[in-house]
Amino acid sequence: MTRPTPAMGQYPPEGGIAYLQLPATDVARSAAFYQAAFGWSADSEHGGFEAPGMIGQWTTDLTPARDAGPVVWVWVDQLYPALQRVEAAGGRVRGRPQPDGGERWLAEIDDPAGNRLGVVAPARTAQAQTMLAVSDVEASSRWYQQLLGLRSDHGGPEYERLLADGVLVLQLHQRRVEHHHGLFTDVGGDVGNGVLVWFGEVSDFDGVLQRAADLGATVVRPPHRNPPQGQGNGPGHREIWLKDPDGYTVVVASTDGEAYEV
């Protein structure tokens, strides 16, 4: 066993957990799992690790705790990506996640050694996750990625998820593909009548203007202040209205208050 040392130069508070030993059948495999699934850092030479607020060690001297003993619960920011990382790294999800008091989600997993662990994620309020029916998913994905700096979280010709800072903000679906839900658009009808695809709180608004020009995007309403000059400060941002490759009207707005009038 390596000697415990204070993480980040500080001792834990009185009664805090100072050190954690985790049973392993293959230290290197366990280290790779916890690094990939939870971002822990590992000392491959001694089998030590550092997690947020915690240090410890994987050891083959202890028997993995499959269905007995204490259960370590690991906090994650988002449930689904964490469970994907667990399985991709060689772990196993033991059952469906369960809500806990409306405040968090709980899911039990097994690590590669067979240790039973828990994953805790926050329960979030409803969020807008717009889906657009498009003629070319991959071309639309590239357009939105270039214009707004979004990141692909799926890819492919039939369906796409686009993220901003790790949060899903836009879904793209091939308009002629049914999947399990059937067609949800009239392939011969006008797109987006009465709907604006709105992206607010964009800090790099001037960069968006340049990228829109680089894309040759059709401008519906050129850059303007909302509200107009002399009409107050709410919301006090700038906007540009564009057409995307399928003809949807896309509004990009700068951070509220960015065009504050004094």
Coordinates of C-alpha atoms in Angstrom, one line a residue:
M1 CA 0.0 0.0 0.0
T2 CA 1.3 3.5 -0.9
R3 CA 1.4 6.1 1.8
P4 CA -1.6 8.5 1.7
T5 CA -0.8 12.1 0.9
P6 CA -3.1 15.0 1.2
A7 CA -4.8 15.8 -2.1
M8 CA -4.0 19.3 -3.5
G9 CA -1.9 20.1 -0.4
Q10 CA -4.8 20.1 2.0
Y11 CA -6.0 17.7 4.6
P12 CA -9.7 16.7 4.7
P13 CA -11.9 18.2 7.4
E14 CA -12.5 16.3 10.7
G15 CA -14.6 13.3 9.9
G16 CA -14.0 13.5 6.2
I17 CA -12.9 10.5 4.1
A18 CA -9.2 10.8 3.5
Y19 CA -8.3 7.7 1.5
L20 CA -10.2 5.0 -0.5
Q21 CA -9.0 1.6 -1.4
L22 CA -10.8 -0.1 -4.3
P23 CA -10.4 -3.8 -5.0
A24 CA -9.1 -4.7 -8.5
T25 CA -8.4 -7.9 -10.4
D26 CA -6.3 -5.9 -12.9
V27 CA -5.0 -2.6 -11.7
A28 CA -4.2 -1.3 -15.2
R29 CA -7.7 -2.1 -16.4
S30 CA -9.4 -0.5 -13.4
A31 CA -7.2 2.6 -13.8
A32 CA -8.2 2.9 -17.5
F33 CA -11.9 2.5 -16.6
Y34 CA -12.0 5.2 -13.9
Q35 CA -10.0 7.5 -16.1
A36 CA -12.4 7.1 -19.0
A37 CA -15.7 6.9 -17.1
F38 CA -15.1 9.6 -14.4
G39 CA -11.9 11.5 -15.3
W40 CA -9.9 10.3 -12.4
S41 CA -6.1 10.6 -12.7
A42 CA -4.0 7.5 -12.1
D43 CA -0.5 6.6 -11.1
S44 CA 0.1 3.5 -13.2
E45 CA 3.3 2.6 -11.3
H46 CA 1.8 2.4 -7.9
G47 CA -1.9 2.0 -8.7
G48 CA -2.8 5.2 -6.9
F49 CA -5.5 7.6 -8.1
E50 CA -6.8 11.1 -7.5
A51 CA -10.5 12.0 -7.8
P52 CA -12.0 15.4 -7.0
G53 CA -11.5 15.8 -3.2
M54 CA -10.2 12.2 -2.9
I55 CA -7.1 10.1 -3.2
G56 CA -6.8 6.4 -3.1
Q57 CA -5.4 3.2 -4.6
W58 CA -6.5 0.1 -6.6
T59 CA -5.4 -3.0 -4.9
T60 CA -5.4 -6.7 -5.7
D61 CA -5.1 -7.6 -2.0
L62 CA -8.9 -7.2 -1.5
T63 CA -11.8 -9.1 -3.0
P64 CA -14.1 -7.1 -5.2
A65 CA -17.4 -6.2 -3.4
R66 CA -20.0 -7.4 -5.9
D67 CA -23.1 -7.4 -3.7
A68 CA -21.9 -6.5 -0.2
G69 CA -20.2 -3.8 1.8
P70 CA -20.3 0.0 1.4
V71 CA -21.2 1.4 -2.0
V72 CA -19.3 4.4 -3.4
W73 CA -21.5 6.9 -5.3
V74 CA -19.8 9.0 -7.9
W75 CA -21.2 12.4 -9.0
V76 CA -21.6 13.1 -12.7
D77 CA -23.0 16.2 -14.5
Q78 CA -25.1 14.3 -17.1
L79 CA -26.6 10.9 -16.7
Y80 CA -26.8 9.5 -20.2
P81 CA -23.2 10.4 -21.3
A82 CA -21.9 9.0 -18.0
L83 CA -23.6 5.6 -18.5
Q84 CA -22.3 5.5 -22.1
R85 CA -18.8 6.1 -20.8
V86 CA -19.2 3.4 -18.2
E87 CA -20.2 0.7 -20.7
A88 CA -17.6 1.8 -23.3
A89 CA -14.9 1.6 -20.7
G90 CA -15.8 -2.0 -19.7
G91 CA -18.3 -1.5 -16.9
R92 CA -21.9 -2.6 -16.7
V93 CA -25.1 -0.7 -15.9
R94 CA -27.1 -2.8 -13.4
G95 CA -30.6 -1.5 -14.1
R96 CA -32.7 1.5 -15.1
P97 CA -31.8 4.7 -13.3
Q98 CA -34.2 5.8 -10.6
P99 CA -35.3 9.3 -9.6
D100 CA -34.5 10.3 -6.0
G101 CA -36.8 12.9 -4.6
G102 CA -37.0 14.8 -7.8
E103 CA -33.5 16.2 -7.2
R104 CA -31.2 13.6 -8.6
W105 CA -30.9 10.3 -10.6
L106 CA -29.4 7.2 -9.2
A107 CA -27.9 4.4 -11.2
E108 CA -26.0 1.3 -10.0
I109 CA -23.1 0.0 -12.0
D110 CA -20.3 -2.6 -11.9
D111 CA -16.7 -1.6 -12.6
P112 CA -14.5 -4.1 -14.6
A113 CA -13.4 -5.9 -11.4
G114 CA -17.1 -6.4 -10.3
N115 CA -17.3 -3.8 -7.6
R116 CA -20.8 -2.4 -7.2
L117 CA -20.8 1.4 -7.5
G118 CA -23.4 4.2 -7.8
V119 CA -23.7 7.1 -10.2
V120 CA -25.5 10.2 -9.1
A121 CA -26.6 12.9 -11.6
P122 CA -28.7 16.0 -11.1
A123 CA -32.3 16.0 -12.2
R124 CA -32.8 19.0 -14.5
T125 CA -35.8 21.0 -15.4
A126 CA -37.4 20.9 -18.9
Q127 CA -35.1 22.2 -21.6
A128 CA -35.8 23.2 -25.2
Q129 CA -34.3 20.6 -27.6
T130 CA -35.5 21.7 -31.0
M131 CA -35.7 19.1 -33.8
L132 CA -35.7 20.2 -37.5
A133 CA -36.7 18.1 -40.4
V134 CA -34.0 18.7 -43.1
S135 CA -33.2 17.4 -46.5
D136 CA -29.4 16.8 -45.9
V137 CA -28.5 16.1 -42.3
E138 CA -24.8 16.2 -42.7
A139 CA -24.8 19.4 -44.7
S140 CA -27.1 21.1 -42.2
S141 CA -24.9 19.8 -39.3
R142 CA -21.8 21.4 -40.9
W143 CA -23.7 24.7 -41.5
Y144 CA -24.8 25.0 -37.8
Q145 CA -21.4 23.9 -36.6
Q146 CA -19.6 26.5 -38.7
L147 CA -22.0 29.3 -37.9
L148 CA -22.4 28.7 -34.1
G149 CA -19.4 26.5 -33.1
L150 CA -21.7 23.6 -32.1
R151 CA -20.3 20.1 -31.8
S152 CA -21.6 16.9 -33.3
D153 CA -22.8 14.3 -30.8
H154 CA -24.1 11.7 -33.2
G155 CA -23.4 12.2 -36.9
G156 CA -24.7 10.3 -39.9
P157 CA -27.1 10.9 -42.8
E158 CA -30.3 10.3 -40.9
Y159 CA -30.0 12.0 -37.5
E160 CA -27.8 14.4 -35.7
R161 CA -27.5 15.9 -32.2
L162 CA -25.6 19.2 -31.9
L163 CA -24.2 20.4 -28.5
A164 CA -23.1 23.8 -27.1
D165 CA -20.8 23.4 -24.0
G166 CA -22.0 19.8 -23.7
V167 CA -25.7 20.7 -23.7
L168 CA -28.0 19.5 -26.5
V169 CA -29.4 22.5 -28.3
L170 CA -30.5 21.2 -31.7
Q171 CA -31.5 17.9 -33.4
L172 CA -31.6 17.3 -37.1
H173 CA -33.7 14.6 -38.7
Q174 CA -33.8 13.5 -42.4
R175 CA -37.3 14.5 -43.5
R176 CA -37.9 11.4 -45.5
V177 CA -36.8 8.8 -42.9
E178 CA -39.5 7.4 -40.6
H179 CA -37.6 5.5 -37.9
H180 CA -39.9 4.3 -35.1
H181 CA -42.1 7.4 -35.0
G182 CA -43.2 7.7 -38.7
L183 CA -42.8 10.8 -40.8
F184 CA -43.5 13.9 -38.7
T185 CA -43.4 16.5 -41.6
D186 CA -45.1 17.1 -44.9
V187 CA -42.3 16.6 -47.3
G188 CA -44.0 18.8 -49.8
G189 CA -45.0 21.7 -47.5
D190 CA -43.2 24.9 -46.5
V191 CA -40.8 24.6 -43.6
G192 CA -41.0 26.4 -40.4
N193 CA -44.0 28.6 -41.0
G194 CA -44.4 30.7 -37.9
V195 CA -41.3 29.1 -36.2
L196 CA -38.0 30.8 -35.4
V197 CA -35.0 28.7 -34.6
W198 CA -33.5 31.0 -31.9
F199 CA -30.0 30.9 -30.5
G200 CA -29.6 33.5 -27.7
E201 CA -26.8 34.5 -25.3
V202 CA -24.2 34.2 -28.1
S203 CA -21.0 36.0 -26.9
D204 CA -19.2 35.9 -30.2
F205 CA -21.9 37.8 -32.1
D206 CA -19.4 39.6 -34.4
G207 CA -17.8 36.3 -35.3
V208 CA -21.3 34.9 -36.2
L209 CA -21.7 37.8 -38.6
Q210 CA -18.4 36.9 -40.3
R211 CA -19.2 33.2 -40.5
A212 CA -22.7 33.9 -41.9
A213 CA -21.0 35.9 -44.6
D214 CA -18.5 33.1 -45.2
L215 CA -21.4 30.6 -45.6
G216 CA -23.2 32.9 -48.0
A217 CA -26.3 32.7 -45.7
T218 CA -29.4 34.5 -46.9
V219 CA -30.1 37.4 -44.5
V220 CA -33.7 37.9 -43.6
R221 CA -33.1 40.8 -41.2
P222 CA -29.6 42.4 -41.0
P223 CA -27.9 43.0 -37.7
H224 CA -30.0 45.3 -35.5
R225 CA -30.5 46.2 -31.8
N226 CA -33.4 44.8 -29.8
P227 CA -35.1 47.0 -28.9
P228 CA -34.3 49.8 -31.4
Q229 CA -32.1 52.7 -30.3
G230 CA -33.8 54.9 -27.8
Q231 CA -36.5 52.4 -26.8
G232 CA -35.0 51.1 -23.6
N233 CA -32.6 48.3 -22.5
G234 CA -34.7 45.1 -22.3
P235 CA -33.2 42.8 -23.6
G236 CA -30.5 45.1 -24.9
H237 CA -28.9 42.7 -27.3
R238 CA -28.1 42.5 -31.1
E239 CA -29.8 40.1 -33.5
I240 CA -29.4 38.8 -37.0
W241 CA -32.0 36.7 -38.8
L242 CA -30.9 34.2 -41.4
K243 CA -32.1 31.3 -43.6
D244 CA -30.5 27.9 -43.0
P245 CA -30.0 25.5 -45.9
D246 CA -33.6 24.2 -45.7
G247 CA -35.2 27.6 -45.4
Y248 CA -35.8 27.7 -41.7
T249 CA -35.5 31.2 -40.2
V250 CA -32.6 31.2 -37.7
V251 CA -32.2 34.0 -35.2
V252 CA -28.8 34.6 -33.5
A253 CA -28.9 37.0 -30.6
S254 CA -25.9 38.4 -28.6
T255 CA -25.8 38.2 -24.8
D256 CA -28.6 40.1 -23.1
G257 CA -27.3 43.6 -22.1
E258 CA -24.4 43.4 -24.6
A259 CA -25.9 46.5 -26.4
Y260 CA -26.8 48.3 -23.2
E261 CA -27.7 51.9 -23.8
V262 CA -26.3 54.5 -21.5

